[in-house]
mmCIF file of C-alpha atoms in Angstrom:
data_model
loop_
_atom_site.group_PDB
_atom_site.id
_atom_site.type_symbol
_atom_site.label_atom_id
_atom_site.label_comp_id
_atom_site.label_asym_id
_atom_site.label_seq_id
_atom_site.Cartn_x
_atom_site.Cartn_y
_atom_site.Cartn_z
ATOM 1 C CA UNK A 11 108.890 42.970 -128.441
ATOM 2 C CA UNK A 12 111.669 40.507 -127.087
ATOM 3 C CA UNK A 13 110.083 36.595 -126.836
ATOM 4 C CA UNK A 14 109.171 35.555 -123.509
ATOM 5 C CA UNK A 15 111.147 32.593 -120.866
ATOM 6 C CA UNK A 16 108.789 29.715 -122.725
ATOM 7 C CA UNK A 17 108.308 26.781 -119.793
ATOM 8 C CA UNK A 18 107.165 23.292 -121.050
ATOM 9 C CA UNK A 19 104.763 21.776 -118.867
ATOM 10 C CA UNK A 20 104.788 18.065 -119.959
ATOM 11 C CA UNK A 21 104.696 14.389 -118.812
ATOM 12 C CA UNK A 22 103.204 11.299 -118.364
ATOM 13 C CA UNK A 23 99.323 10.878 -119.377
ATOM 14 C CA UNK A 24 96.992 11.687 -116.320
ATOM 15 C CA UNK A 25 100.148 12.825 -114.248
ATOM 16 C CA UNK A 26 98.607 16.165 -113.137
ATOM 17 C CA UNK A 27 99.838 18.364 -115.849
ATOM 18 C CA UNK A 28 96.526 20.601 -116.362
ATOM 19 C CA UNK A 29 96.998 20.755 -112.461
ATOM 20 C CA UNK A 30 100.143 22.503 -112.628
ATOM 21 C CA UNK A 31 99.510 24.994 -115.196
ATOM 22 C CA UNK A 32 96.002 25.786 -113.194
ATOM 23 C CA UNK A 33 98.104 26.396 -110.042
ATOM 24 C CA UNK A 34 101.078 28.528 -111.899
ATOM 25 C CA UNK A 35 98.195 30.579 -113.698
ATOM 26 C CA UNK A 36 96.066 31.150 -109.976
ATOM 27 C CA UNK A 37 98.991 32.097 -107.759
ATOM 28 C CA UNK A 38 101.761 33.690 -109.910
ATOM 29 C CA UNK A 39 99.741 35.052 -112.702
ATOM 30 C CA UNK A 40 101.598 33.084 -115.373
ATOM 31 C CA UNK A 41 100.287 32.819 -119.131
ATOM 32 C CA UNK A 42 99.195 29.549 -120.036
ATOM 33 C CA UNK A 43 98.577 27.531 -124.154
ATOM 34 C CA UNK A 44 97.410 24.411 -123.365
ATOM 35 C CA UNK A 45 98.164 22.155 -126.443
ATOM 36 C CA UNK A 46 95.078 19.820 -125.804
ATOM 37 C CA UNK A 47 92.697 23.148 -125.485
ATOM 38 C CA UNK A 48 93.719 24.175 -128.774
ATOM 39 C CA UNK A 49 93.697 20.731 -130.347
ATOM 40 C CA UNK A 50 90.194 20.438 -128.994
ATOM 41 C CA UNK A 51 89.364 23.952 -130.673
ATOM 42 C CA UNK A 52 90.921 22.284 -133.975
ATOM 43 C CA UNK A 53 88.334 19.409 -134.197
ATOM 44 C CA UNK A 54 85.622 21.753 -132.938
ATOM 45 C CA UNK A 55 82.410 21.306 -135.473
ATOM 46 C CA UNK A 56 82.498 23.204 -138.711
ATOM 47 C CA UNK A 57 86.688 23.436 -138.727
ATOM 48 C CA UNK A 58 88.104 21.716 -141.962
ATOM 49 C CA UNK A 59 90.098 19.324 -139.690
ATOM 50 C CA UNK A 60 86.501 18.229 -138.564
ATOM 51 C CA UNK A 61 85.616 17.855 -141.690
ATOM 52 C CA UNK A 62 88.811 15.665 -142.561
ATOM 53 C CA UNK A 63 87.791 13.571 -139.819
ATOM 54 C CA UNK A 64 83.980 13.016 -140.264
ATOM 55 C CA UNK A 65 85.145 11.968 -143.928
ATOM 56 C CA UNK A 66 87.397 9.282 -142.915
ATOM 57 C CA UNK A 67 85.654 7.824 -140.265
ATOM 58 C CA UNK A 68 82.089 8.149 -141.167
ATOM 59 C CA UNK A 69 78.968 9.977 -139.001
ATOM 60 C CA UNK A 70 79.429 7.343 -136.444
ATOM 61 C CA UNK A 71 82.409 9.014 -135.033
ATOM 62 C CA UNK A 72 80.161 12.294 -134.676
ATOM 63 C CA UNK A 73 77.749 12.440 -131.317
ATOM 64 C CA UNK A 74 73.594 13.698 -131.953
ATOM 65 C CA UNK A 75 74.669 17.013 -131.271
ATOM 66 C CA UNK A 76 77.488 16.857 -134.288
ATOM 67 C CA UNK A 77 80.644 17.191 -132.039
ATOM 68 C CA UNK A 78 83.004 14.236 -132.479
ATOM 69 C CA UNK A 79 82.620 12.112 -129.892
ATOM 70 C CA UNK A 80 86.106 11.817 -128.369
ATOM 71 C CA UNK A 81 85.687 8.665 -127.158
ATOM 72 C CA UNK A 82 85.285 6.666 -129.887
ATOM 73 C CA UNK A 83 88.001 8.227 -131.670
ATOM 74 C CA UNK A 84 90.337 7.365 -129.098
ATOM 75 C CA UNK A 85 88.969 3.961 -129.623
ATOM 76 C CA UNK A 86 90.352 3.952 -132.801
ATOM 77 C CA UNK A 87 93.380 5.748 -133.158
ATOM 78 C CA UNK A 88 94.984 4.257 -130.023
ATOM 79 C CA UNK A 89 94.234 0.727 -131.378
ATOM 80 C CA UNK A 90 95.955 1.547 -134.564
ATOM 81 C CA UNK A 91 98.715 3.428 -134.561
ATOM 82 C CA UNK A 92 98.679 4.319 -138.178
ATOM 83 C CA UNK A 93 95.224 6.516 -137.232
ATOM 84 C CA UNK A 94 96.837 8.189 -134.665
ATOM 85 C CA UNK A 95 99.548 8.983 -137.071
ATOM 86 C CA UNK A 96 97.104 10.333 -139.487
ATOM 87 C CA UNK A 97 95.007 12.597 -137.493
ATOM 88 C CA UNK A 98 98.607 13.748 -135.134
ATOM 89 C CA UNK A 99 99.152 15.030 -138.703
ATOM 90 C CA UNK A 100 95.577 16.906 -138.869
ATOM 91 C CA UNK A 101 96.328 18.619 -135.514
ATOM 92 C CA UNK A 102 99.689 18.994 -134.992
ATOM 93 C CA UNK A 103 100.567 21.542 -137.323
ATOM 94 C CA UNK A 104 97.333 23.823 -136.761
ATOM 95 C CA UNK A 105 98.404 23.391 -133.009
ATOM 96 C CA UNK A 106 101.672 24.063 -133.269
ATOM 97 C CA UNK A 107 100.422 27.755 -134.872
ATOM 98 C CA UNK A 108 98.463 28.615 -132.327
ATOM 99 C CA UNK A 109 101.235 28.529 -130.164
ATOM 100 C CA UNK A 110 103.658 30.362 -131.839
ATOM 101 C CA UNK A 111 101.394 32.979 -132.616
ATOM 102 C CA UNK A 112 100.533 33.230 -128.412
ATOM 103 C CA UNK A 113 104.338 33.318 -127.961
ATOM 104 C CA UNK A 114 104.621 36.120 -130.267
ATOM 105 C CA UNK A 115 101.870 38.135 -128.951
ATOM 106 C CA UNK A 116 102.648 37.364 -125.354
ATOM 107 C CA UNK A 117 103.661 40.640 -123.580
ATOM 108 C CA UNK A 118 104.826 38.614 -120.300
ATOM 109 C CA UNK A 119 108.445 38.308 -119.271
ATOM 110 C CA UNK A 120 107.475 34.543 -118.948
ATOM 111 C CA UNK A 121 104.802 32.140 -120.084
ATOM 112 C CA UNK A 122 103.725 28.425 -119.809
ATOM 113 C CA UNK A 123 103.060 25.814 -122.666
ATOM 114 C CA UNK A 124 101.666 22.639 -121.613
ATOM 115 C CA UNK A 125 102.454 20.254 -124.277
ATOM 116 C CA UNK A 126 101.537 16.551 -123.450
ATOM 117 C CA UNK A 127 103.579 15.121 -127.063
ATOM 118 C CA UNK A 128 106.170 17.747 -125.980
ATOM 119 C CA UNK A 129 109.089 14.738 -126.767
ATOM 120 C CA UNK A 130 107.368 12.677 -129.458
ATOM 121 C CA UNK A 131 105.840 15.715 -131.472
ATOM 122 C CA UNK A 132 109.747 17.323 -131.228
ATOM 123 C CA UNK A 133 108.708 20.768 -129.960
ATOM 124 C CA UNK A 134 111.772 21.032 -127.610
ATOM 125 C CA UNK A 135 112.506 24.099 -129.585
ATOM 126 C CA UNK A 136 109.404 26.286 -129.048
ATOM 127 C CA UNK A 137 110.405 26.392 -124.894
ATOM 128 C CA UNK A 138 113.385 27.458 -123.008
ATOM 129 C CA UNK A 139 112.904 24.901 -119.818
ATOM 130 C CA UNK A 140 110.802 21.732 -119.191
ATOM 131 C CA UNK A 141 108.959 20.156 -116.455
ATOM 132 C CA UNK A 142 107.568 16.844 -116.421
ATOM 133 C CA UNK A 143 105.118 15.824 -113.982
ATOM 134 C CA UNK A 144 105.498 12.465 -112.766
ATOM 135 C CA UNK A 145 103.267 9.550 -111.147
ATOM 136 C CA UNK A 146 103.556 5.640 -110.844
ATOM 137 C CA UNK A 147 102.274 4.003 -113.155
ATOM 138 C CA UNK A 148 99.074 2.243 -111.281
ATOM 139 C CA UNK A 149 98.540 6.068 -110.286
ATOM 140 C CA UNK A 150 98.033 6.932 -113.980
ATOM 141 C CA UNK A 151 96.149 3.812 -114.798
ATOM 142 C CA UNK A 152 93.976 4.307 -112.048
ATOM 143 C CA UNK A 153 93.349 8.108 -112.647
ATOM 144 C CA UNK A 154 92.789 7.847 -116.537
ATOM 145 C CA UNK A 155 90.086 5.054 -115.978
ATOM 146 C CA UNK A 156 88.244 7.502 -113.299
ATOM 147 C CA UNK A 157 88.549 10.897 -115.321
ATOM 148 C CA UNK A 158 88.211 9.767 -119.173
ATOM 149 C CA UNK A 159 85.490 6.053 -117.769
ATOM 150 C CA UNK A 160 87.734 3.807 -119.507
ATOM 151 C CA UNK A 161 88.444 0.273 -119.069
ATOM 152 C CA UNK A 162 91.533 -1.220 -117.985
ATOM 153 C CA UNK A 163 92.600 -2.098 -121.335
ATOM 154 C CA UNK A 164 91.577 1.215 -123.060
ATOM 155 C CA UNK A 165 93.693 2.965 -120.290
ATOM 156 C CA UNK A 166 96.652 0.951 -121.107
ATOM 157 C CA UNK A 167 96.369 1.271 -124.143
ATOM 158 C CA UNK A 168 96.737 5.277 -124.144
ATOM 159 C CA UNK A 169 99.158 5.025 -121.576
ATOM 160 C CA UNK A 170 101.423 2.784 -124.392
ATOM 161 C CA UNK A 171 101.298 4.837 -126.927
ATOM 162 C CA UNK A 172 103.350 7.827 -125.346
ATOM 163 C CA UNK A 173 107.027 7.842 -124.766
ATOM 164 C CA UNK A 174 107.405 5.835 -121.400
ATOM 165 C CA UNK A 175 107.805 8.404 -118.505
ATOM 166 C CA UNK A 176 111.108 7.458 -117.619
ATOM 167 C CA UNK A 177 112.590 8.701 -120.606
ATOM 168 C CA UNK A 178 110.432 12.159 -120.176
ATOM 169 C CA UNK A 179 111.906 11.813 -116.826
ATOM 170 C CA UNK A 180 115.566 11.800 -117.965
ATOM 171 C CA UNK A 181 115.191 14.594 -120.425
ATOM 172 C CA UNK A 182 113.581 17.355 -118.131
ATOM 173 C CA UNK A 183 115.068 19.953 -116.142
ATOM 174 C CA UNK A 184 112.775 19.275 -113.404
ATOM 175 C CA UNK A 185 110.387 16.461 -112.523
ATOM 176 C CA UNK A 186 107.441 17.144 -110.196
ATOM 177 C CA UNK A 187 106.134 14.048 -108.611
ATOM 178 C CA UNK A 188 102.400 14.174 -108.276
ATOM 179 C CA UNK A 189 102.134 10.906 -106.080
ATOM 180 C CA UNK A 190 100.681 12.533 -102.404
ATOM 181 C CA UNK A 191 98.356 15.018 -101.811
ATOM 182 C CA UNK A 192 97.675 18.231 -104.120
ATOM 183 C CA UNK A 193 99.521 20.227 -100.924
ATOM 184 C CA UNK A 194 103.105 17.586 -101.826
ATOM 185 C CA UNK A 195 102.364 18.802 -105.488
ATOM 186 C CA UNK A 196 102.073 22.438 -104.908
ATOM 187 C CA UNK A 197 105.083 22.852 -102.780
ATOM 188 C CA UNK A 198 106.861 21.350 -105.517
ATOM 189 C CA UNK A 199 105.595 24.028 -108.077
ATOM 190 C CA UNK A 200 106.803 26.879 -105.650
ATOM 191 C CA UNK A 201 110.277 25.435 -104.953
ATOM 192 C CA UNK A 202 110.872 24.710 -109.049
ATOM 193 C CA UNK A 203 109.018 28.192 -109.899
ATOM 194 C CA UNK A 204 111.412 29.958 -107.310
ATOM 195 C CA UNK A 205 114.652 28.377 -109.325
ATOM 196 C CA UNK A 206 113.177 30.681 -112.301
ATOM 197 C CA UNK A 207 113.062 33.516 -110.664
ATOM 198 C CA UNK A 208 116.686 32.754 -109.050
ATOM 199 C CA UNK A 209 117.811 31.919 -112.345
ATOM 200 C CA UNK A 210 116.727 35.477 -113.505
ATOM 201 C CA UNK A 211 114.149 33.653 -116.025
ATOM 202 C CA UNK A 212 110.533 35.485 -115.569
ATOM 203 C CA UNK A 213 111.046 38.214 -113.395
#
């Protein structure tokens, strides 16, 4: 079974990314491995990178219930970058499986990953074409303080520690600006999605 047309769905944090892939997946019927599903499948309770995790940072990092509570890691690892290093290397590789495994089961002529550390996790290699999806940054600011109830300094803080969108912006082979309405956003998805199919890449 040949390998599918892999396209990365990247960019900036709270850009619209999950947006995109929803929209590719609802109207075109396209495949979609979200790396932050799977990462949140890798901490999930009773998984040994759990484990790894409860062990370093102690039951407070867990919620009554036993899940981790996601906020308080963030807390952590985003204020010291040497965490984040630490449990990138928990994930990471355990993601990075799961995807290749989907790619080589995947019996579509094309497929989407959406892969926020696309650039700073190196994973250019496991897709054929990239899209970044693009906002100002008081736009992501703004949005990651409504969807995640963070404070302003807990946003930027996130928002640091990822390669600065205009770098993402430089190395993608399109950039879909999700600044105006979901309607602006969507257009954009059917003009870059038609390019594939021009391009002879998923049809």
């Amino acid at each position: 079974m040949s390998r599918p047309f892999r396209l990365g769905i990247t960019g900036g944090i709270a850009c619209g990314k999950s947006v995109v892939a929803a929209y590719l997946q609802q109207c075109y019927g396209v495949p979609i491995v979200d790396a932050d599903v799977l990462a949140r499948q890798a901490v999930a309770v009773g998984t040994p990178i759990y484990q790894a995790i409860v062990d370093r940072y102690g039951g407070k990092i867990c919620r009554r219930d036993g899940s981790l509570d996601r906020s308080r890691l963030g807390d952590i690892v985003f204020a010291q970058p040497e965490e984040r290093q630490w449990l990138e290397a928990q994930i990471h590789p355990w993601v990075i499986a799961k995807m290749e495994r989907a790619i080589n089961t995947c019996d579509q002529p094309l497929m989407a990953l959406v892969i926020p550390l696309l650039f700073e996790a190196h994973l250019e290699g496991l897709v054929d074409h990239i899209w970044v999806v693009a906002a100002t940054p008081k736009q992501q600011l703004d949005r990651l303080q409504q969807r995640d109830r963070l404070c302003a300094h807990a946003a930027a803080q996130r928002l640091a520690s990822q390669l600065p969108l205009e770098e993402k912006i430089q190395r993608a082979d399109i950039v879909l600006w999700n600044t105006g309405s979901l309607e602006e956003l969507y257009r954009q998805v059917d003009q870059a999605f038609s390019l594939l199919g021009r391009n002879g890449k998923g049809s």
